[in-house]
Structure formats: structure tokens, C-alpha cells
Amino acid sequence: MLWKIGLLAGAALIAAPAFAGEYDIIVDRVGIDAGDFKRMGVGFNGASPGPVLRFTEGEHVTLNVTNRLEEDTSIHWHGLILPFQQDGVPTISFDGIKPGETFTYSFPIAQSGTYWYHSHSNMQEPEGAFGAIVITPKEGERVPSDRDYVLVLNDAHPHTSHRIMRNLKMMPDYYNRQQRTLGDFMDDVRELGLEATLADRSDWGEMRMMPTDIEDLQGFTPQINGKSPAQNWTGVFKPGERVRLRFINASAMTYFARRIPGLKMTVVQADGNDVQPVKIDEFRLAVAETYDVIVEPTESEAYTVFAESMGRTAFACGTLAPSTA
């Protein structure tokens, strides 16, 4: 009988998850500095993006989220497999977090990869309430690297999210700064003929849109880890090192074309899932997507990490460099 009890106890120890330490997250108003404008937004632990949360597959995590806003808030763990009560979507998985209250999330880490977290309340996410999650596989990364950087992209705008929504409801092309003009019409007439040009305008008119209306919003400043192109996020490497870049698109609506001129990128993970490695020059990063790529710079020179919006109206950029000098 004693040996059976011993076996059962040993099995329980093996099956029990490894418990991580507790994490404290404060949701509050924070300053957003996009270089060409500054305004107040929402962030985690005094910043936007919030802290990178690093877990290990197999852990059980506890996160105490305190709301210091004057409105309800929440945190949704985007892409994580967890009990629905912990998913952080108000009116679906829980009631939200009232001002001044603390809600404790507690769930097992059942996967690995690159993910992100964000508010699911009152349009707080595009106001800056987002951050990265990096989960290390319990057996270690399938593709090891010498350096590991998280790059969170977003589309900061001088207008608040509520003002943007109000303007778009009044006029869907309110922020379209590439309106077609009389000059464009005359150019099309010369190239296509009057009849074809009128037919083209009629077709777009029936759809209540225009071919230049690719993005809902223009006039925004793309950022990498909260830094505009002028503020220049920089990651350091030594020639010959293997560098892992974890791209996360935390934008409200912007799709980005990503490339690093002079460097091939090897995609090793998509949306947290390992994939068959493939070398590319450029990839499209949609809203909420994550991609992990490996680059191996051999020269002691700086490389531009470039992300251009789908409408070609704005770009984010940073630098991979042998030093920050």
C-alpha cells in the first residue's frame, strides 16, 4: 500500500504545473510621444507599449490588474489558450474591471510563441493599452538565436479614438488625404477616353468609395516599441550573430509591409506557431498578427528595419546596428 501511495504522490508532482511568480499590471493614463505630436493615452505600468510579459510553457501565471482609470477596463490575452473566464472580454467572459478595483487573472500556459495583450474596453487599445507576450517553449526554442528583440508596431494618431470614430461615421473618407482631383479626371480622360472615365467614376460612386481609399485613417505616425522614425528604435548586434525579431502588429487598422534592405529574413514562426523556415525579402503584417524572423548580419554596418503602411502614406523604421553610438 505504501508503495502505491508513493507512486501516486510522485505522479502528482510530475503532473503539477510549475507556478510562475505573480505579475502586477496597472492600467492608467500615460503620455504618448510620437515625435511630431504628444497627447495623453492609456497604458500599462506607466508606458505604452506596456511591459513585455515573459512566460515559460507549462507555467501557471497569476496577473493582478489594477484599474486606475475613471472608466471600466480589461485585458485580453490575444491568442492564448485558456479558460474562457480568464479571456478578458467584458460581457462575454467577465464583467470587466471597475475603476479602483483589481482583478486577478490566473491560468496555465499551454503553448509557446509570440503573442500580445490589450484592453478590450472603451477603445483603449488604440489609445495605447497593449503590450507583448513572449512564451519560451519548455524544451527551448526550436531555432535558437544570440539576440532576441520584440518589435511592437502601432499607428499613433493625434486624434483620440472616439474623435476618429465620430469623424468616420460622419464621413467615411474624412481622413483620406489622397482624394482624386479634376486634374486626375482630365488625365484619365486623355488616357482612357471620356466614356471609360465616366463609367469608372460611376462604378466607384455606386460603391460609395474611391480607389485611393485604401486605409480608413491617414495622418498617423507609425511606431516601433513606442518610437517614431525620428526617435529611431535601435537593436544592437555583433556581426555573425543570429538575431530573432518578434514582430507584433498592435495597430488599430494599419497593415504593414516589412523589410530590412540588405538582409534576408527567415520566417520561423507565425502567430505563435513554428513554421517551416522560409527566406524572404518582405512580408505583409496584418492587424493583430505576429511573425518571428531570423536575420544574420555579417557586416559591421547599420540596417534599417522598415515598415510601410499598405496605403503608402506612412512608415515606421528603426535600426539594427553594431553599436548605439
Coordinates of C-alpha atoms in Angstrom, one line a residue:
M1 CA 0.0 0.0 0.0
L2 CA 2.8 2.4 0.9
W3 CA 4.5 1.9 -2.5
K4 CA 1.2 2.7 -4.2
I5 CA 0.8 6.0 -2.2
G6 CA 4.4 6.8 -3.1
L7 CA 3.7 6.3 -6.8
L8 CA 0.6 8.4 -6.7
A9 CA 2.4 11.2 -4.9
G10 CA 5.2 11.1 -7.5
A11 CA 2.7 11.2 -10.3
A12 CA 1.0 14.2 -8.7
L13 CA 4.4 16.0 -8.5
I14 CA 5.1 15.3 -12.2
A15 CA 1.6 16.4 -13.3
A16 CA 1.6 19.6 -11.3
P17 CA 2.3 22.7 -13.3
A18 CA 5.3 24.9 -12.5
F19 CA 4.0 28.1 -10.9
A20 CA 5.4 31.4 -12.1
G21 CA 5.6 34.4 -9.9
E22 CA 2.8 36.9 -9.7
Y23 CA 2.7 39.9 -12.1
D24 CA 1.2 43.3 -11.3
I25 CA -0.2 45.4 -14.1
I26 CA -1.6 48.9 -13.5
V27 CA -3.9 50.4 -16.2
D28 CA -3.7 54.2 -16.1
R29 CA -3.4 57.4 -18.3
V30 CA 0.0 57.8 -19.8
G31 CA 1.7 60.2 -22.1
I32 CA 2.1 59.3 -25.8
D33 CA 5.1 60.9 -27.5
A34 CA 5.0 60.3 -31.3
G35 CA 7.7 62.8 -32.0
D36 CA 5.6 65.1 -34.2
F37 CA 2.8 65.2 -31.5
K38 CA 2.2 64.5 -27.9
R39 CA -1.0 63.6 -26.1
M40 CA -2.5 61.5 -23.3
G41 CA -3.5 57.9 -23.9
V42 CA -3.9 54.7 -21.9
G43 CA -1.0 52.3 -21.0
F44 CA 0.2 49.6 -18.7
N45 CA 2.6 50.3 -15.8
G46 CA 3.2 53.9 -16.9
A47 CA 4.0 53.2 -20.5
S48 CA 2.8 52.3 -24.0
P49 CA 3.5 49.7 -25.0
G50 CA 3.3 48.0 -21.7
P51 CA 5.9 45.7 -20.3
V52 CA 6.9 42.6 -22.2
L53 CA 5.4 39.6 -20.3
R54 CA 7.7 36.6 -20.4
F55 CA 6.4 33.2 -19.5
T56 CA 7.5 29.6 -19.9
E57 CA 5.3 26.9 -21.4
G58 CA 3.9 24.7 -18.6
E59 CA 3.8 27.5 -16.0
H60 CA 0.7 28.7 -14.2
V61 CA 0.6 32.5 -14.2
T62 CA -1.2 35.0 -11.9
L63 CA -1.7 38.6 -13.1
N64 CA -3.1 41.2 -10.8
V65 CA -4.6 44.0 -12.9
T66 CA -5.5 47.3 -11.2
N67 CA -7.7 49.9 -12.9
R68 CA -6.7 53.5 -12.1
L69 CA -8.8 54.9 -14.9
E70 CA -12.1 56.7 -14.4
E71 CA -13.8 54.1 -16.6
D72 CA -14.0 50.3 -16.8
T73 CA -11.1 48.4 -18.3
S74 CA -10.0 44.9 -19.1
I75 CA -7.0 42.9 -20.5
H76 CA -7.5 40.3 -23.3
W77 CA -4.6 37.8 -23.8
H78 CA -4.6 37.7 -27.5
G79 CA -4.1 34.2 -28.9
L80 CA -3.6 32.4 -25.6
I81 CA -5.4 29.1 -24.9
L82 CA -7.0 29.5 -21.5
P83 CA -10.3 29.1 -19.6
F84 CA -12.9 31.4 -21.1
Q85 CA -13.5 33.1 -17.7
Q86 CA -9.9 34.4 -18.0
D87 CA -10.1 35.6 -21.6
G88 CA -10.7 39.3 -20.6
V89 CA -13.6 40.2 -22.9
P90 CA -16.3 42.2 -21.0
T91 CA -19.9 40.9 -21.1
I92 CA -18.6 37.6 -22.6
S93 CA -16.0 36.1 -20.2
F94 CA -16.4 38.5 -17.2
D95 CA -17.8 41.9 -16.2
G96 CA -14.7 44.0 -16.7
I97 CA -12.7 45.8 -14.1
K98 CA -14.3 48.8 -12.4
P99 CA -12.3 52.0 -11.6
G100 CA -10.2 51.5 -8.5
E101 CA -10.6 47.7 -8.5
T102 CA -8.1 44.9 -9.0
F103 CA -9.0 41.7 -11.0
T104 CA -6.7 38.7 -10.7
Y105 CA -6.2 36.6 -13.8
S106 CA -4.9 33.1 -13.2
F107 CA -4.4 30.5 -16.0
P108 CA -2.0 27.8 -17.2
I109 CA 0.5 28.5 -20.1
A110 CA -0.4 25.7 -22.5
Q111 CA 1.6 26.9 -25.5
S112 CA 4.7 28.9 -26.6
G113 CA 5.4 31.6 -29.1
T114 CA 5.0 35.4 -29.6
Y115 CA 1.6 36.9 -28.7
W116 CA 0.3 40.2 -27.3
Y117 CA -2.2 41.5 -24.8
H118 CA -4.5 44.6 -24.9
S119 CA -7.5 46.2 -23.4
H120 CA -10.9 45.1 -24.7
S121 CA -12.8 48.1 -23.3
N122 CA -13.9 51.5 -24.5
M123 CA -11.4 51.8 -27.4
Q124 CA -8.5 51.8 -25.0
E125 CA -6.3 49.6 -27.2
P126 CA -5.8 52.2 -30.0
E127 CA -5.2 54.7 -27.2
G128 CA -2.0 52.7 -26.2
A129 CA -3.2 49.9 -24.0
F130 CA -1.3 47.0 -25.4
G131 CA 1.9 45.0 -24.8
A132 CA 3.9 41.9 -25.9
I133 CA 3.9 38.4 -24.6
V134 CA 6.8 36.0 -25.2
I135 CA 6.4 32.4 -24.1
T136 CA 9.5 30.2 -24.2
P137 CA 9.0 26.5 -25.1
K138 CA 9.6 24.2 -22.2
E139 CA 12.2 22.4 -24.4
G140 CA 13.8 25.6 -25.6
E141 CA 13.5 27.5 -28.9
R142 CA 13.5 25.2 -31.9
V143 CA 15.5 27.9 -33.7
P144 CA 18.0 29.3 -31.2
S145 CA 19.3 32.9 -31.5
D146 CA 22.1 35.0 -30.0
R147 CA 19.8 38.0 -29.5
D148 CA 16.1 38.3 -29.2
Y149 CA 14.1 41.5 -29.8
V150 CA 10.4 42.3 -29.6
L151 CA 9.2 44.9 -32.1
V152 CA 5.6 46.1 -31.5
L153 CA 4.1 48.2 -34.3
N154 CA 1.2 50.6 -33.8
D155 CA -0.4 53.6 -35.6
A156 CA -0.5 56.6 -33.2
H157 CA -2.8 59.4 -34.2
P158 CA -3.1 62.9 -32.8
H159 CA -6.9 62.5 -32.6
T160 CA -8.4 60.3 -29.9
S161 CA -10.1 57.1 -30.9
H162 CA -13.5 58.4 -30.1
R163 CA -12.9 61.5 -32.2
I164 CA -11.7 59.4 -35.1
M165 CA -14.8 57.1 -34.9
R166 CA -17.1 60.1 -34.8
N167 CA -15.4 61.7 -37.8
L168 CA -15.5 58.4 -39.8
K169 CA -19.2 58.0 -39.1
M170 CA -19.9 61.5 -40.4
M171 CA -17.8 61.0 -43.5
P172 CA -16.1 57.6 -44.3
D173 CA -13.3 59.3 -46.2
Y174 CA -12.8 62.0 -43.6
Y175 CA -9.1 61.1 -43.2
N176 CA -8.4 60.3 -46.9
R177 CA -5.6 62.7 -47.9
Q178 CA -5.4 61.3 -51.4
Q179 CA -8.6 62.5 -52.9
R180 CA -8.9 62.4 -56.7
T181 CA -9.0 65.8 -58.3
L182 CA -10.2 67.5 -61.5
G183 CA -6.6 67.1 -62.7
D184 CA -6.8 63.3 -62.2
F185 CA -10.1 63.3 -64.1
M186 CA -8.5 65.1 -67.1
D187 CA -5.5 62.8 -67.0
D188 CA -7.8 59.8 -67.1
V189 CA -9.8 61.3 -70.0
R190 CA -6.7 61.7 -72.0
E191 CA -5.5 58.2 -71.3
L192 CA -8.8 56.2 -71.3
G193 CA -11.3 58.4 -73.1
L194 CA -14.3 60.3 -71.7
E195 CA -16.8 57.4 -71.8
A196 CA -14.5 55.0 -69.9
T197 CA -13.5 57.6 -67.4
L198 CA -17.2 58.5 -66.6
A199 CA -18.0 54.8 -66.3
D200 CA -15.1 54.3 -63.9
R201 CA -16.3 57.2 -61.7
S202 CA -19.8 55.9 -61.8
D203 CA -18.8 52.4 -60.7
W204 CA -16.8 53.8 -57.7
G205 CA -19.7 56.2 -56.9
E206 CA -22.1 53.2 -56.7
M207 CA -19.8 51.6 -54.2
R208 CA -19.6 54.9 -52.3
M209 CA -15.8 54.7 -52.2
M210 CA -12.8 55.6 -54.2
P211 CA -9.7 53.6 -55.4
T212 CA -7.4 55.8 -53.1
D213 CA -9.4 54.9 -50.0
I214 CA -7.1 52.0 -49.0
E215 CA -6.8 53.0 -45.4
D216 CA -9.6 54.2 -43.1
L217 CA -7.1 56.5 -41.5
Q218 CA -4.3 58.7 -42.6
G219 CA -2.2 61.3 -40.8
F220 CA -1.0 58.8 -38.3
T221 CA 2.6 58.2 -37.0
P222 CA 3.7 54.5 -37.1
Q223 CA 5.8 53.5 -34.1
I224 CA 8.2 50.6 -33.2
N225 CA 8.1 50.0 -29.5
G226 CA 6.6 53.4 -28.9
K227 CA 9.2 55.2 -31.0
S228 CA 8.6 57.2 -34.2
P229 CA 11.0 57.1 -37.2
A230 CA 12.7 60.2 -35.9
Q231 CA 13.1 58.6 -32.4
N232 CA 14.7 55.6 -34.0
W233 CA 14.3 52.3 -32.1
T234 CA 17.7 50.6 -32.2
G235 CA 18.7 47.0 -31.6
V236 CA 22.4 46.1 -31.2
F237 CA 24.1 43.1 -32.8
K238 CA 27.6 41.7 -33.4
P239 CA 28.4 40.6 -37.0
G240 CA 27.9 36.9 -37.4
E241 CA 25.2 36.7 -34.7
R242 CA 21.8 35.2 -35.3
V243 CA 19.1 37.8 -34.3
R244 CA 15.5 36.9 -33.7
L245 CA 13.0 39.7 -34.3
R246 CA 9.5 39.2 -33.0
F247 CA 7.1 41.5 -35.0
I248 CA 3.7 42.2 -33.5
N249 CA 1.1 44.4 -35.2
A250 CA -0.8 46.2 -32.4
S251 CA -2.2 48.8 -34.8
A252 CA -5.9 49.8 -34.9
M253 CA -6.2 49.4 -38.7
T254 CA -2.8 49.5 -40.4
Y255 CA -1.3 46.7 -42.5
F256 CA 2.5 47.0 -42.8
A257 CA 4.9 45.8 -45.5
R258 CA 8.1 44.8 -43.6
R259 CA 11.6 44.6 -45.0
I260 CA 15.2 45.1 -44.0
P261 CA 17.1 46.3 -47.0
G262 CA 20.4 44.4 -47.3
L263 CA 19.3 41.5 -45.1
K264 CA 17.3 38.3 -45.9
M265 CA 14.7 37.4 -43.3
T266 CA 14.0 33.8 -42.4
V267 CA 10.4 33.3 -41.1
V268 CA 10.4 30.7 -38.3
Q269 CA 7.1 31.4 -36.6
A270 CA 3.6 32.9 -37.4
D271 CA 1.0 33.8 -34.8
G272 CA 2.9 31.9 -32.2
N273 CA 3.2 28.7 -34.2
D274 CA 6.5 27.3 -35.5
V275 CA 6.6 27.0 -39.3
Q276 CA 9.0 25.5 -41.9
P277 CA 11.7 28.2 -42.2
V278 CA 11.5 30.2 -45.4
K279 CA 13.7 33.0 -46.6
I280 CA 12.0 36.2 -47.7
D281 CA 12.8 39.8 -48.6
E282 CA 9.5 41.3 -47.5
F283 CA 6.2 40.2 -45.8
R284 CA 2.9 41.7 -45.0
L285 CA 1.9 42.1 -41.4
A286 CA -1.8 42.4 -40.8
V287 CA -3.5 43.8 -37.7
A288 CA -3.0 41.6 -34.7
E289 CA -0.6 39.2 -36.5
T290 CA 2.8 38.2 -35.2
Y291 CA 5.8 36.9 -37.1
D292 CA 9.2 35.8 -35.8
V293 CA 12.1 36.1 -38.2
I294 CA 15.8 35.4 -38.0
V295 CA 18.4 37.7 -39.5
E296 CA 22.1 37.0 -39.7
P297 CA 24.0 40.2 -40.4
T298 CA 27.6 39.5 -41.3
E299 CA 28.8 43.1 -41.9
S300 CA 29.6 45.7 -39.2
E301 CA 27.1 48.2 -40.6
A302 CA 23.6 49.5 -39.7
Y303 CA 20.5 48.1 -41.3
T304 CA 17.1 49.8 -41.5
V305 CA 14.1 47.9 -40.1
F306 CA 11.4 49.4 -42.4
A307 CA 7.6 49.0 -42.2
E308 CA 5.5 50.9 -44.8
S309 CA 1.7 51.2 -44.5
M310 CA -0.4 49.4 -47.1
G311 CA -1.7 52.8 -48.4
R312 CA 1.9 54.0 -48.7
T313 CA 1.1 57.1 -46.7
A314 CA 3.3 56.5 -43.6
F315 CA 6.1 54.3 -42.4
A316 CA 7.8 53.1 -39.3
C317 CA 11.5 52.4 -39.1
G318 CA 14.2 51.5 -36.7
T319 CA 17.8 50.3 -36.9
L320 CA 19.8 47.2 -36.3
A321 CA 23.4 48.4 -35.6
P322 CA 26.7 47.2 -34.3
S323 CA 26.5 49.8 -31.6
T324 CA 24.2 52.7 -30.5
A325 CA 26.9 55.3 -31.0

